[in-house]
mmCIF file of C-alpha atoms in Angstrom:
data_model
loop_
_atom_site.group_PDB
_atom_site.id
_atom_site.type_symbol
_atom_site.label_atom_id
_atom_site.label_comp_id
_atom_site.label_asym_id
_atom_site.label_seq_id
_atom_site.Cartn_x
_atom_site.Cartn_y
_atom_site.Cartn_z
ATOM 1 C CA UNK A 1 12.694 -14.988 4.116
ATOM 2 C CA UNK A 2 12.938 -11.340 3.056
ATOM 3 C CA UNK A 3 9.802 -9.250 2.706
ATOM 4 C CA UNK A 4 10.123 -9.041 -1.075
ATOM 5 C CA UNK A 5 10.465 -12.822 -1.342
ATOM 6 C CA UNK A 6 7.455 -13.293 0.936
ATOM 7 C CA UNK A 7 5.392 -10.926 -1.190
ATOM 8 C CA UNK A 8 6.458 -12.641 -4.407
ATOM 9 C CA UNK A 9 5.573 -16.056 -2.968
ATOM 10 C CA UNK A 10 2.165 -14.884 -1.750
ATOM 11 C CA UNK A 11 1.304 -13.327 -5.110
ATOM 12 C CA UNK A 12 2.176 -16.605 -6.813
ATOM 13 C CA UNK A 13 0.269 -18.849 -4.393
ATOM 14 C CA UNK A 14 -2.909 -16.747 -4.368
ATOM 15 C CA UNK A 15 -2.671 -15.779 -8.041
ATOM 16 C CA UNK A 16 -3.463 -12.214 -7.072
ATOM 17 C CA UNK A 17 -1.815 -8.792 -7.206
ATOM 18 C CA UNK A 18 -4.606 -7.174 -5.221
ATOM 19 C CA UNK A 19 -4.152 -4.831 -2.279
ATOM 20 C CA UNK A 20 -7.270 -3.487 -0.557
ATOM 21 C CA UNK A 21 -7.143 -0.201 1.325
ATOM 22 C CA UNK A 22 -9.116 -0.131 4.556
ATOM 23 C CA UNK A 23 -9.421 3.657 4.669
ATOM 24 C CA UNK A 24 -12.663 3.621 6.604
ATOM 25 C CA UNK A 25 -14.500 6.941 6.917
ATOM 26 C CA UNK A 26 -17.494 6.781 9.253
ATOM 27 C CA UNK A 27 -19.334 9.441 7.241
ATOM 28 C CA UNK A 28 -19.402 7.090 4.224
ATOM 29 C CA UNK A 29 -20.629 3.953 5.966
ATOM 30 C CA UNK A 30 -23.963 2.320 5.070
ATOM 31 C CA UNK A 31 -26.874 3.123 7.357
ATOM 32 C CA UNK A 32 -27.166 -0.539 8.293
ATOM 33 C CA UNK A 33 -23.677 -0.400 9.810
ATOM 34 C CA UNK A 34 -24.101 2.920 11.602
ATOM 35 C CA UNK A 35 -26.741 1.386 13.854
ATOM 36 C CA UNK A 36 -24.255 -1.122 15.326
ATOM 37 C CA UNK A 37 -22.186 -0.567 18.480
ATOM 38 C CA UNK A 38 -18.887 -0.448 16.556
ATOM 39 C CA UNK A 39 -19.654 0.783 13.010
ATOM 40 C CA UNK A 40 -16.072 0.980 11.738
ATOM 41 C CA UNK A 41 -15.126 -2.433 13.111
ATOM 42 C CA UNK A 42 -18.330 -4.037 11.876
ATOM 43 C CA UNK A 43 -17.774 -2.612 8.397
ATOM 44 C CA UNK A 44 -14.099 -3.636 8.279
ATOM 45 C CA UNK A 45 -14.844 -7.117 9.577
ATOM 46 C CA UNK A 46 -17.340 -7.741 6.780
ATOM 47 C CA UNK A 47 -15.043 -6.319 4.089
ATOM 48 C CA UNK A 48 -12.239 -8.593 5.305
ATOM 49 C CA UNK A 49 -14.533 -11.622 5.526
ATOM 50 C CA UNK A 50 -15.709 -11.180 1.936
ATOM 51 C CA UNK A 51 -12.307 -10.399 0.376
ATOM 52 C CA UNK A 52 -9.629 -12.232 2.360
ATOM 53 C CA UNK A 53 -9.403 -15.093 -0.140
ATOM 54 C CA UNK A 54 -8.725 -12.841 -3.131
ATOM 55 C CA UNK A 55 -6.317 -10.220 -1.776
ATOM 56 C CA UNK A 56 -2.667 -10.562 -0.780
ATOM 57 C CA UNK A 57 -2.425 -7.314 1.193
ATOM 58 C CA UNK A 58 -4.566 -4.974 3.245
ATOM 59 C CA UNK A 59 -3.296 -1.394 3.448
ATOM 60 C CA UNK A 60 -4.492 0.762 6.327
ATOM 61 C CA UNK A 61 -4.025 4.523 6.075
ATOM 62 C CA UNK A 62 -3.221 5.536 9.647
ATOM 63 C CA UNK A 63 -4.740 9.007 9.223
ATOM 64 C CA UNK A 64 -8.247 7.544 9.295
ATOM 65 C CA UNK A 65 -7.544 6.002 12.699
ATOM 66 C CA UNK A 66 -5.342 8.699 14.233
ATOM 67 C CA UNK A 67 -8.087 11.256 13.569
ATOM 68 C CA UNK A 68 -10.260 9.386 16.079
ATOM 69 C CA UNK A 69 -7.749 9.716 18.904
ATOM 70 C CA UNK A 70 -7.426 6.997 21.536
ATOM 71 C CA UNK A 71 -10.525 5.203 20.241
ATOM 72 C CA UNK A 72 -9.056 5.128 16.754
ATOM 73 C CA UNK A 73 -5.884 3.456 18.000
ATOM 74 C CA UNK A 74 -7.979 0.717 19.599
ATOM 75 C CA UNK A 75 -10.026 0.304 16.410
ATOM 76 C CA UNK A 76 -6.794 0.055 14.405
ATOM 77 C CA UNK A 77 -5.453 -2.721 16.629
ATOM 78 C CA UNK A 78 -8.767 -4.564 16.605
ATOM 79 C CA UNK A 79 -8.938 -4.319 12.811
ATOM 80 C CA UNK A 80 -5.436 -5.744 12.454
ATOM 81 C CA UNK A 81 -6.366 -8.639 14.739
ATOM 82 C CA UNK A 82 -9.170 -9.603 12.328
ATOM 83 C CA UNK A 83 -6.846 -9.949 9.325
ATOM 84 C CA UNK A 84 -5.620 -13.531 8.737
ATOM 85 C CA UNK A 85 -1.916 -13.918 9.545
ATOM 86 C CA UNK A 86 -1.064 -15.156 6.059
ATOM 87 C CA UNK A 87 -2.208 -11.853 4.517
ATOM 88 C CA UNK A 88 0.318 -9.013 4.584
ATOM 89 C CA UNK A 89 -0.510 -5.625 6.089
ATOM 90 C CA UNK A 90 0.862 -2.212 5.148
ATOM 91 C CA UNK A 91 0.772 0.821 7.418
ATOM 92 C CA UNK A 92 0.208 3.691 5.018
ATOM 93 C CA UNK A 93 1.886 6.227 7.279
ATOM 94 C CA UNK A 94 4.368 7.973 4.960
ATOM 95 C CA UNK A 95 6.826 8.356 7.825
ATOM 96 C CA UNK A 96 10.220 10.037 7.560
ATOM 97 C CA UNK A 97 12.197 11.898 10.213
ATOM 98 C CA UNK A 98 15.686 12.151 11.707
ATOM 99 C CA UNK A 99 17.166 8.798 12.627
ATOM 100 C CA UNK A 100 16.192 8.501 16.291
ATOM 101 C CA UNK A 101 12.632 9.642 15.551
ATOM 102 C CA UNK A 102 12.310 7.199 12.650
ATOM 103 C CA UNK A 103 13.504 4.434 14.981
ATOM 104 C CA UNK A 104 10.563 5.146 17.273
ATOM 105 C CA UNK A 105 8.147 5.280 14.340
ATOM 106 C CA UNK A 106 9.476 1.881 13.237
ATOM 107 C CA UNK A 107 8.971 0.470 16.745
ATOM 108 C CA UNK A 108 5.391 1.728 16.791
ATOM 109 C CA UNK A 109 4.478 0.366 13.368
ATOM 110 C CA UNK A 110 6.297 -2.964 13.482
ATOM 111 C CA UNK A 111 6.646 -3.920 17.154
ATOM 112 C CA UNK A 112 3.549 -2.442 18.777
ATOM 113 C CA UNK A 113 1.029 -2.574 15.928
ATOM 114 C CA UNK A 114 2.555 -5.570 14.172
ATOM 115 C CA UNK A 115 2.346 -4.348 10.573
ATOM 116 C CA UNK A 116 4.334 -6.232 7.932
ATOM 117 C CA UNK A 117 5.280 -3.112 5.968
ATOM 118 C CA UNK A 118 5.133 0.674 6.011
ATOM 119 C CA UNK A 119 5.180 3.552 3.525
ATOM 120 C CA UNK A 120 7.934 6.137 4.028
ATOM 121 C CA UNK A 121 8.925 9.515 2.625
ATOM 122 C CA UNK A 122 12.583 9.575 1.447
ATOM 123 C CA UNK A 123 12.938 13.370 1.294
ATOM 124 C CA UNK A 124 15.250 13.496 4.342
ATOM 125 C CA UNK A 125 17.594 10.840 2.963
ATOM 126 C CA UNK A 126 18.853 7.399 3.924
ATOM 127 C CA UNK A 127 19.274 7.967 7.662
ATOM 128 C CA UNK A 128 15.544 8.743 7.882
ATOM 129 C CA UNK A 129 14.635 5.482 6.108
ATOM 130 C CA UNK A 130 17.312 3.149 7.477
ATOM 131 C CA UNK A 131 15.596 2.321 10.819
ATOM 132 C CA UNK A 132 12.610 0.894 8.949
ATOM 133 C CA UNK A 133 14.862 -1.373 6.851
ATOM 134 C CA UNK A 134 16.686 -3.109 9.705
ATOM 135 C CA UNK A 135 14.512 -6.234 9.753
ATOM 136 C CA UNK A 136 14.577 -8.036 6.375
ATOM 137 C CA UNK A 137 11.139 -9.517 7.091
ATOM 138 C CA UNK A 138 9.518 -6.070 7.279
ATOM 139 C CA UNK A 139 8.767 -4.171 4.078
ATOM 140 C CA UNK A 140 9.489 -0.513 3.350
ATOM 141 C CA UNK A 141 7.609 1.118 0.472
ATOM 142 C CA UNK A 142 9.312 4.377 -0.481
ATOM 143 C CA UNK A 143 7.337 7.185 -2.116
ATOM 144 C CA UNK A 144 8.777 7.549 -5.620
ATOM 145 C CA UNK A 145 5.956 8.917 -7.800
ATOM 146 C CA UNK A 146 2.584 9.432 -6.168
ATOM 147 C CA UNK A 147 -0.886 9.528 -7.725
ATOM 148 C CA UNK A 148 -2.031 12.919 -6.397
ATOM 149 C CA UNK A 149 -2.270 15.980 -8.666
ATOM 150 C CA UNK A 150 0.505 17.832 -6.854
ATOM 151 C CA UNK A 151 3.063 15.092 -7.474
ATOM 152 C CA UNK A 152 4.482 17.045 -10.412
ATOM 153 C CA UNK A 153 5.435 19.964 -8.144
ATOM 154 C CA UNK A 154 8.643 18.175 -7.114
ATOM 155 C CA UNK A 155 8.694 14.549 -8.233
ATOM 156 C CA UNK A 156 8.875 15.211 -11.975
ATOM 157 C CA UNK A 157 11.270 18.145 -11.913
ATOM 158 C CA UNK A 158 14.387 17.368 -13.957
ATOM 159 C CA UNK A 159 17.673 17.192 -12.090
ATOM 160 C CA UNK A 160 20.877 18.805 -13.339
ATOM 161 C CA UNK A 161 21.647 15.776 -15.517
ATOM 162 C CA UNK A 162 18.213 15.869 -17.138
ATOM 163 C CA UNK A 163 16.710 12.950 -15.225
ATOM 164 C CA UNK A 164 13.325 13.385 -13.491
ATOM 165 C CA UNK A 165 13.640 13.525 -9.710
ATOM 166 C CA UNK A 166 11.464 10.439 -9.203
ATOM 167 C CA UNK A 167 13.910 8.372 -11.278
ATOM 168 C CA UNK A 168 16.804 9.655 -9.181
ATOM 169 C CA UNK A 169 14.908 8.428 -6.119
ATOM 170 C CA UNK A 170 14.206 5.034 -7.708
ATOM 171 C CA UNK A 171 17.874 4.544 -8.552
ATOM 172 C CA UNK A 172 19.079 5.719 -5.154
ATOM 173 C CA UNK A 173 16.835 3.436 -3.117
ATOM 174 C CA UNK A 174 18.130 0.371 -4.969
ATOM 175 C CA UNK A 175 21.396 1.104 -3.144
ATOM 176 C CA UNK A 176 19.500 0.839 0.155
ATOM 177 C CA UNK A 177 17.991 -2.564 -0.642
ATOM 178 C CA UNK A 178 20.631 -4.729 1.009
ATOM 179 C CA UNK A 179 17.980 -6.619 2.974
ATOM 180 C CA UNK A 180 15.714 -7.166 -0.042
ATOM 181 C CA UNK A 181 12.800 -5.472 1.703
ATOM 182 C CA UNK A 182 12.443 -2.142 -0.100
ATOM 183 C CA UNK A 183 9.723 -1.295 -2.585
ATOM 184 C CA UNK A 184 8.502 1.704 -4.553
ATOM 185 C CA UNK A 185 5.189 3.537 -4.390
ATOM 186 C CA UNK A 186 4.241 4.435 -7.977
ATOM 187 C CA UNK A 187 0.881 6.004 -8.776
ATOM 188 C CA UNK A 188 -1.248 4.244 -11.389
ATOM 189 C CA UNK A 189 -2.099 7.638 -12.873
ATOM 190 C CA UNK A 190 1.436 7.728 -14.381
ATOM 191 C CA UNK A 191 1.723 4.489 -16.437
ATOM 192 C CA UNK A 192 4.632 5.602 -18.623
ATOM 193 C CA UNK A 193 6.592 6.800 -15.610
ATOM 194 C CA UNK A 194 5.908 3.525 -13.783
ATOM 195 C CA UNK A 195 7.584 1.701 -16.650
ATOM 196 C CA UNK A 196 10.610 4.005 -16.458
ATOM 197 C CA UNK A 197 10.936 3.571 -12.697
ATOM 198 C CA UNK A 198 10.668 -0.222 -12.865
ATOM 199 C CA UNK A 199 13.403 -0.299 -15.523
ATOM 200 C CA UNK A 200 15.568 1.920 -13.309
ATOM 201 C CA UNK A 201 14.985 -0.253 -10.231
ATOM 202 C CA UNK A 202 14.017 -3.708 -11.542
ATOM 203 C CA UNK A 203 14.448 -5.754 -8.358
ATOM 204 C CA UNK A 204 12.276 -3.704 -6.019
ATOM 205 C CA UNK A 205 8.706 -4.589 -5.140
ATOM 206 C CA UNK A 206 6.070 -2.097 -6.282
ATOM 207 C CA UNK A 207 2.948 -0.755 -4.580
ATOM 208 C CA UNK A 208 0.626 0.956 -7.051
ATOM 209 C CA UNK A 209 -2.191 3.111 -5.665
ATOM 210 C CA UNK A 210 -4.513 5.271 -7.730
ATOM 211 C CA UNK A 211 -6.566 2.616 -9.543
ATOM 212 C CA UNK A 212 -10.296 3.308 -9.666
ATOM 213 C CA UNK A 213 -11.436 6.569 -8.108
ATOM 214 C CA UNK A 214 -8.162 8.355 -8.881
ATOM 215 C CA UNK A 215 -8.269 7.387 -12.554
ATOM 216 C CA UNK A 216 -5.625 4.678 -12.920
ATOM 217 C CA UNK A 217 -6.335 1.600 -15.055
ATOM 218 C CA UNK A 218 -5.501 -1.925 -13.927
ATOM 219 C CA UNK A 219 -5.072 -3.214 -17.481
ATOM 220 C CA UNK A 220 -2.351 -0.661 -18.236
ATOM 221 C CA UNK A 221 -0.522 -1.615 -15.059
ATOM 222 C CA UNK A 222 -0.704 -5.303 -15.998
ATOM 223 C CA UNK A 223 0.883 -4.624 -19.384
ATOM 224 C CA UNK A 224 3.860 -2.897 -17.761
ATOM 225 C CA UNK A 225 4.737 -6.049 -15.815
ATOM 226 C CA UNK A 226 3.760 -8.719 -18.368
ATOM 227 C CA UNK A 227 7.393 -9.572 -19.210
ATOM 228 C CA UNK A 228 8.826 -8.789 -15.778
ATOM 229 C CA UNK A 229 9.172 -11.557 -13.200
ATOM 230 C CA UNK A 230 11.682 -9.684 -11.028
ATOM 231 C CA UNK A 231 9.410 -7.011 -9.577
ATOM 232 C CA UNK A 232 6.552 -8.292 -7.402
ATOM 233 C CA UNK A 233 3.767 -5.738 -7.763
ATOM 234 C CA UNK A 234 0.526 -5.076 -5.926
ATOM 235 C CA UNK A 235 -2.231 -2.706 -6.963
ATOM 236 C CA UNK A 236 -4.229 -0.940 -4.286
ATOM 237 C CA UNK A 237 -7.843 0.118 -4.468
ATOM 238 C CA UNK A 238 -9.534 1.621 -1.440
ATOM 239 C CA UNK A 239 -12.712 3.635 -2.032
ATOM 240 C CA UNK A 240 -13.486 1.873 -5.300
ATOM 241 C CA UNK A 241 -13.818 -1.431 -3.462
ATOM 242 C CA UNK A 242 -14.955 -0.759 0.084
ATOM 243 C CA UNK A 243 -17.576 1.817 -0.952
ATOM 244 C CA UNK A 244 -18.808 -0.066 -4.016
ATOM 245 C CA UNK A 245 -22.280 0.012 -2.457
ATOM 246 C CA UNK A 246 -23.904 2.148 0.209
ATOM 247 C CA UNK A 247 -26.589 -0.457 0.868
ATOM 248 C CA UNK A 248 -26.777 -3.563 3.007
ATOM 249 C CA UNK A 249 -25.027 -5.491 0.225
ATOM 250 C CA UNK A 250 -21.831 -3.430 0.649
ATOM 251 C CA UNK A 251 -19.630 -6.452 1.434
ATOM 252 C CA UNK A 252 -20.993 -8.509 -1.464
ATOM 253 C CA UNK A 253 -20.450 -5.617 -3.884
ATOM 254 C CA UNK A 254 -16.964 -5.025 -2.487
ATOM 255 C CA UNK A 255 -16.120 -8.635 -3.252
ATOM 256 C CA UNK A 256 -17.466 -8.340 -6.795
ATOM 257 C CA UNK A 257 -15.375 -5.254 -7.551
ATOM 258 C CA UNK A 258 -12.310 -6.753 -5.869
ATOM 259 C CA UNK A 259 -12.596 -9.922 -7.972
ATOM 260 C CA UNK A 260 -12.946 -7.873 -11.150
ATOM 261 C CA UNK A 261 -9.752 -5.958 -10.381
ATOM 262 C CA UNK A 262 -7.885 -9.109 -9.368
ATOM 263 C CA UNK A 263 -8.855 -10.794 -12.630
ATOM 264 C CA UNK A 264 -7.959 -7.695 -14.638
ATOM 265 C CA UNK A 265 -4.444 -7.784 -13.169
ATOM 266 C CA UNK A 266 -3.820 -11.508 -13.771
#
């Protein structure tokens, strides 16, 4: 089964469009966790335990682990081992390089770490993305329109034919979707543009970050997809969920916020 079909099936069976970002920053952990031998692992384990039944995906931003060096790589692997096999995992790595380098990045993310999907930057063109797409069972989420403030610097510039650059990207990557495993990254802070991109590329899966702390609204995202059964979509929240409380009840509060967002999206 292709990645997009797997994602669609999982969304349907769990009745959830929720993706939780495990972007764990030690400086933001509750004091009760900091006193343990492995604070980051302890924190992640509890977040997973309290949310695994309501989320379809966990997204791990590799920067938070790479910054810790060799220890971070071990923590990353240990965290992945705690996630139930039926839940999909995304390596938020935003990779993109010349073909042979991208091949090695793909090996690292898929073969060594065992992620189900990865985020990639399409700026260098198809040959930089192609190695990630080789296995239909592995997902590739391409940056199309991101949620950060600087996204307008390039992504919304109009091309010579008057079409915003992000729409050109959305249309182009549909041509790369021969294995039915490509998706778009579309920031929740741009609801009108999300609608345009989904219309331009209706059969791609969609990863939507930016809900919560970055200002995006789950209800607006839901309305975009209410009459669309072709595009499986997931909405990511990281800080808004995992740091919902700085007290000993952090996992309980994370579950409460996660359930609220899941229900808002259904």
